[in-house]
């Protein structure tokens, strides 16, 4: 039980490395991100050590980079289920090289890949059809030079990325976010859900365990139902009636967008994710500018800084990540200051004076002291530690800090206002005023949309927001969208690509008429009402606000936190909102005889995986860690999700989703 997720990843990757020897290796984004976390940011060195002669990105573009001189062997790793992506990339890359041996490692099982050829074929299995197509493309490229190319398709369910011992994300499913409309489930999500269910079945097969499936939410129910009825999973459970069980709890992210959209976090990891950009092609790790370690940092131009490889958070040593997740900012700074001080003292005289005043600035001074020593060996030895330390410095010194602090203060105002005033709240009227003065406050329309998500997700259906205030808010919002779109149009005229994906989703190409801005504001209002109604079917977890007495300040308690508190209750109370798909007669009989109850409980098993469809936040990781530490439960609780969420991801991928279609 101790390292089941890591063991699973080991089993997926270990024989893949045998296929890298003498090969040009091509990976798509999902596979590359999984390998990035698996190797602890040592992807290139590990592939090189395994014998790879080149590493390339699987892309739909016909870039000359995909050609590798002298390569006779290729290994492709796909985490996609898009048949066209396979067909286009493989045909293009093979046509630009002289491969005689091709291996394709698929994270998707043949039953969910649904690959079909443009040629007439006899096989019906996706892998067999793909193998025939690859053989044709190789022969088409090499002609009579090669009679029998060697082609193999290997299934390996590569989909996990371990953040630490008890937390993992699933990069291939980063976009698996529950929709706001239940009607959209089958139309938009069936293929991805089937792929996810197949992957989870593969994981439980590797565990050699029978899962008890629980769910909260519409998409979660859809996933649970498919996993319960998957024929291969049914057969596996039949074989494992006498083995240890594991509980899988699936929860829809959209039931609690309040926690996901909040900037208020005690986790320094949350602040890093909110201020630094993602690594290109990644949805979990961030890019840390390492120019601060360059001797001539002040003279490096923006053009030349692009040649300085970024740092990141992924590491084979999870102790630093745990520090960022679980410790308060002051404690993190003290620990990092001590770490840097020890490195300096080890390389210099023991009499070297180290500042006792600890702040982000003193931490930065120590980094500069190490940089100025021009000790390349020391920098290389402590490279990963420096990357994480510099990430902390950049997050705390970011020009976004003042904006985030203002957002946190507004969130606190919203929480207390709604908790006290309830239906008579004037918070929307106040927000309308803030929209008018957003420029002087340093806030964008996107910031204010994030606050609106927070308000409606927090209010739910238990607080009815005044209709007149909603009308006023919609009018102010449409004006703001129209005005900001004109500024945005001027901004992007000097760019080849959109400088900000969130703005591009809201403003499109910048050409928005007044009528269109009204339509967008109305669509946003409609989505906000859907967000408010997401918990209306719940019984116990309908409210996210806790105000024990008039004298105490209100608190926001998210669904994950409420659920875990109930799960850890020694009395194992019934949780009405948590539905169970599988029912073990053996477990039920045991419970009836020894515990006087017939219903299953997730904590009846020694291991529980809580998977949030749509993603988890750094603050939720910290909350789960703190609760488990205080309860000292003997059960293993693993938190997982589609990805690590940032507050603006909620605005971009839920509120503004399909807003311009």
PDB file of C-alpha atoms in Angstrom, residues 292-390:
ATOM      1  CA  UNK A 292      19.134  34.970 -11.810  1.00  0.00           C
ATOM      2  CA  UNK A 293      21.944  32.391 -11.678  1.00  0.00           C
ATOM      3  CA  UNK A 294      23.618  33.901 -14.719  1.00  0.00           C
ATOM      4  CA  UNK A 295      26.650  36.100 -13.838  1.00  0.00           C
ATOM      5  CA  UNK A 296      25.427  38.907 -16.132  1.00  0.00           C
ATOM      6  CA  UNK A 297      21.753  38.681 -15.178  1.00  0.00           C
ATOM      7  CA  UNK A 298      21.104  42.430 -15.508  1.00  0.00           C
ATOM      8  CA  UNK A 299      22.499  42.569 -19.048  1.00  0.00           C
ATOM      9  CA  UNK A 300      20.583  39.561 -20.424  1.00  0.00           C
ATOM     10  CA  UNK A 301      18.082  40.757 -23.009  1.00  0.00           C
ATOM     11  CA  UNK A 302      14.600  39.340 -23.312  1.00  0.00           C
ATOM     12  CA  UNK A 303      15.669  37.725 -26.603  1.00  0.00           C
ATOM     13  CA  UNK A 304      18.656  35.923 -25.093  1.00  0.00           C
ATOM     14  CA  UNK A 305      16.746  34.868 -21.956  1.00  0.00           C
ATOM     15  CA  UNK A 306      14.750  32.461 -24.130  1.00  0.00           C
ATOM     16  CA  UNK A 307      17.920  30.405 -24.516  1.00  0.00           C
ATOM     17  CA  UNK A 308      18.198  29.923 -20.756  1.00  0.00           C
ATOM     18  CA  UNK A 309      16.422  26.645 -19.970  1.00  0.00           C
ATOM     19  CA  UNK A 310      13.688  27.151 -17.350  1.00  0.00           C
ATOM     20  CA  UNK A 311      13.633  25.406 -13.993  1.00  0.00           C
ATOM     21  CA  UNK A 312      10.542  23.629 -12.652  1.00  0.00           C
ATOM     22  CA  UNK A 313       9.046  21.919  -9.591  1.00  0.00           C
ATOM     23  CA  UNK A 314       9.208  18.228 -10.560  1.00  0.00           C
ATOM     24  CA  UNK A 315      11.826  16.359  -8.561  1.00  0.00           C
ATOM     25  CA  UNK A 316      12.649  12.813  -7.522  1.00  0.00           C
ATOM     26  CA  UNK A 317      13.009  14.170  -3.974  1.00  0.00           C
ATOM     27  CA  UNK A 318       9.483  15.035  -2.801  1.00  0.00           C
ATOM     28  CA  UNK A 319      10.628  16.623   0.479  1.00  0.00           C
ATOM     29  CA  UNK A 320      10.921  20.067  -1.142  1.00  0.00           C
ATOM     30  CA  UNK A 321       7.488  19.740  -2.743  1.00  0.00           C
ATOM     31  CA  UNK A 322       6.024  18.683   0.618  1.00  0.00           C
ATOM     32  CA  UNK A 323       7.585  21.780   2.159  1.00  0.00           C
ATOM     33  CA  UNK A 324       5.816  24.026  -0.378  1.00  0.00           C
ATOM     34  CA  UNK A 325       2.502  22.228   0.133  1.00  0.00           C
ATOM     35  CA  UNK A 326       2.258  21.764   3.895  1.00  0.00           C
ATOM     36  CA  UNK A 327       4.263  24.561   5.566  1.00  0.00           C
ATOM     37  CA  UNK A 328       3.316  28.184   6.087  1.00  0.00           C
ATOM     38  CA  UNK A 329       5.216  30.861   4.202  1.00  0.00           C
ATOM     39  CA  UNK A 330       7.345  31.917   7.175  1.00  0.00           C
ATOM     40  CA  UNK A 331       8.376  28.319   7.877  1.00  0.00           C
ATOM     41  CA  UNK A 332       9.209  27.701   4.211  1.00  0.00           C
ATOM     42  CA  UNK A 333      11.424  30.785   4.079  1.00  0.00           C
ATOM     43  CA  UNK A 334      13.195  29.698   7.258  1.00  0.00           C
ATOM     44  CA  UNK A 335      13.807  26.191   5.886  1.00  0.00           C
ATOM     45  CA  UNK A 336      15.067  27.444   2.526  1.00  0.00           C
ATOM     46  CA  UNK A 337      17.258  30.068   4.217  1.00  0.00           C
ATOM     47  CA  UNK A 338      18.781  27.365   6.403  1.00  0.00           C
ATOM     48  CA  UNK A 339      19.341  25.118   3.387  1.00  0.00           C
ATOM     49  CA  UNK A 340      21.176  27.831   1.432  1.00  0.00           C
ATOM     50  CA  UNK A 341      23.166  28.854   4.504  1.00  0.00           C
ATOM     51  CA  UNK A 342      24.375  25.287   5.001  1.00  0.00           C
ATOM     52  CA  UNK A 343      25.492  25.097   1.355  1.00  0.00           C
ATOM     53  CA  UNK A 344      27.465  28.336   1.714  1.00  0.00           C
ATOM     54  CA  UNK A 345      29.053  27.317   5.030  1.00  0.00           C
ATOM     55  CA  UNK A 346      30.016  23.928   3.579  1.00  0.00           C
ATOM     56  CA  UNK A 347      31.928  25.606   0.741  1.00  0.00           C
ATOM     57  CA  UNK A 348      33.298  28.626   2.608  1.00  0.00           C
ATOM     58  CA  UNK A 349      34.816  29.399   5.962  1.00  0.00           C
ATOM     59  CA  UNK A 350      32.698  28.339   8.957  1.00  0.00           C
ATOM     60  CA  UNK A 351      33.076  31.942  10.127  1.00  0.00           C
ATOM     61  CA  UNK A 352      31.063  33.232   7.169  1.00  0.00           C
ATOM     62  CA  UNK A 353      28.335  35.465   8.541  1.00  0.00           C
ATOM     63  CA  UNK A 354      24.796  34.496   7.591  1.00  0.00           C
ATOM     64  CA  UNK A 355      21.934  36.940   8.055  1.00  0.00           C
ATOM     65  CA  UNK A 356      19.466  35.991  10.754  1.00  0.00           C
ATOM     66  CA  UNK A 357      16.757  38.231   9.337  1.00  0.00           C
ATOM     67  CA  UNK A 358      14.681  36.005   7.110  1.00  0.00           C
ATOM     68  CA  UNK A 359      12.644  37.367   4.214  1.00  0.00           C
ATOM     69  CA  UNK A 360      12.324  36.799   0.499  1.00  0.00           C
ATOM     70  CA  UNK A 361      14.943  39.512  -0.023  1.00  0.00           C
ATOM     71  CA  UNK A 362      17.481  37.861   2.305  1.00  0.00           C
ATOM     72  CA  UNK A 363      16.813  34.589   0.491  1.00  0.00           C
ATOM     73  CA  UNK A 364      17.502  36.294  -2.825  1.00  0.00           C
ATOM     74  CA  UNK A 365      20.754  37.759  -1.461  1.00  0.00           C
ATOM     75  CA  UNK A 366      21.951  34.258  -0.576  1.00  0.00           C
ATOM     76  CA  UNK A 367      21.171  33.059  -4.121  1.00  0.00           C
ATOM     77  CA  UNK A 368      23.179  35.988  -5.503  1.00  0.00           C
ATOM     78  CA  UNK A 369      26.025  35.166  -3.115  1.00  0.00           C
ATOM     79  CA  UNK A 370      26.144  31.642  -4.474  1.00  0.00           C
ATOM     80  CA  UNK A 371      25.928  32.912  -8.052  1.00  0.00           C
ATOM     81  CA  UNK A 372      28.781  35.367  -7.520  1.00  0.00           C
ATOM     82  CA  UNK A 373      30.998  32.567  -6.231  1.00  0.00           C
ATOM     83  CA  UNK A 374      31.136  31.291  -9.857  1.00  0.00           C
ATOM     84  CA  UNK A 375      31.137  27.747  -8.507  1.00  0.00           C
ATOM     85  CA  UNK A 376      29.631  25.820 -11.422  1.00  0.00           C
ATOM     86  CA  UNK A 377      30.063  22.462  -9.697  1.00  0.00           C
ATOM     87  CA  UNK A 378      28.092  23.657  -6.679  1.00  0.00           C
ATOM     88  CA  UNK A 379      25.358  25.065  -8.913  1.00  0.00           C
ATOM     89  CA  UNK A 380      25.050  21.763 -10.766  1.00  0.00           C
ATOM     90  CA  UNK A 381      25.014  19.698  -7.559  1.00  0.00           C
ATOM     91  CA  UNK A 382      22.222  21.791  -6.020  1.00  0.00           C
ATOM     92  CA  UNK A 383      20.418  22.624  -9.261  1.00  0.00           C
ATOM     93  CA  UNK A 384      16.999  21.274  -8.292  1.00  0.00           C
ATOM     94  CA  UNK A 385      17.094  22.969  -4.877  1.00  0.00           C
ATOM     95  CA  UNK A 386      17.971  26.261  -6.567  1.00  0.00           C
ATOM     96  CA  UNK A 387      15.062  25.846  -8.998  1.00  0.00           C
ATOM     97  CA  UNK A 388      12.521  25.489  -6.203  1.00  0.00           C
ATOM     98  CA  UNK A 389      14.067  28.295  -4.135  1.00  0.00           C
ATOM     99  CA  UNK A 390      14.049  30.661  -7.116  1.00  0.00           C
TER     100      UNK A 390
END
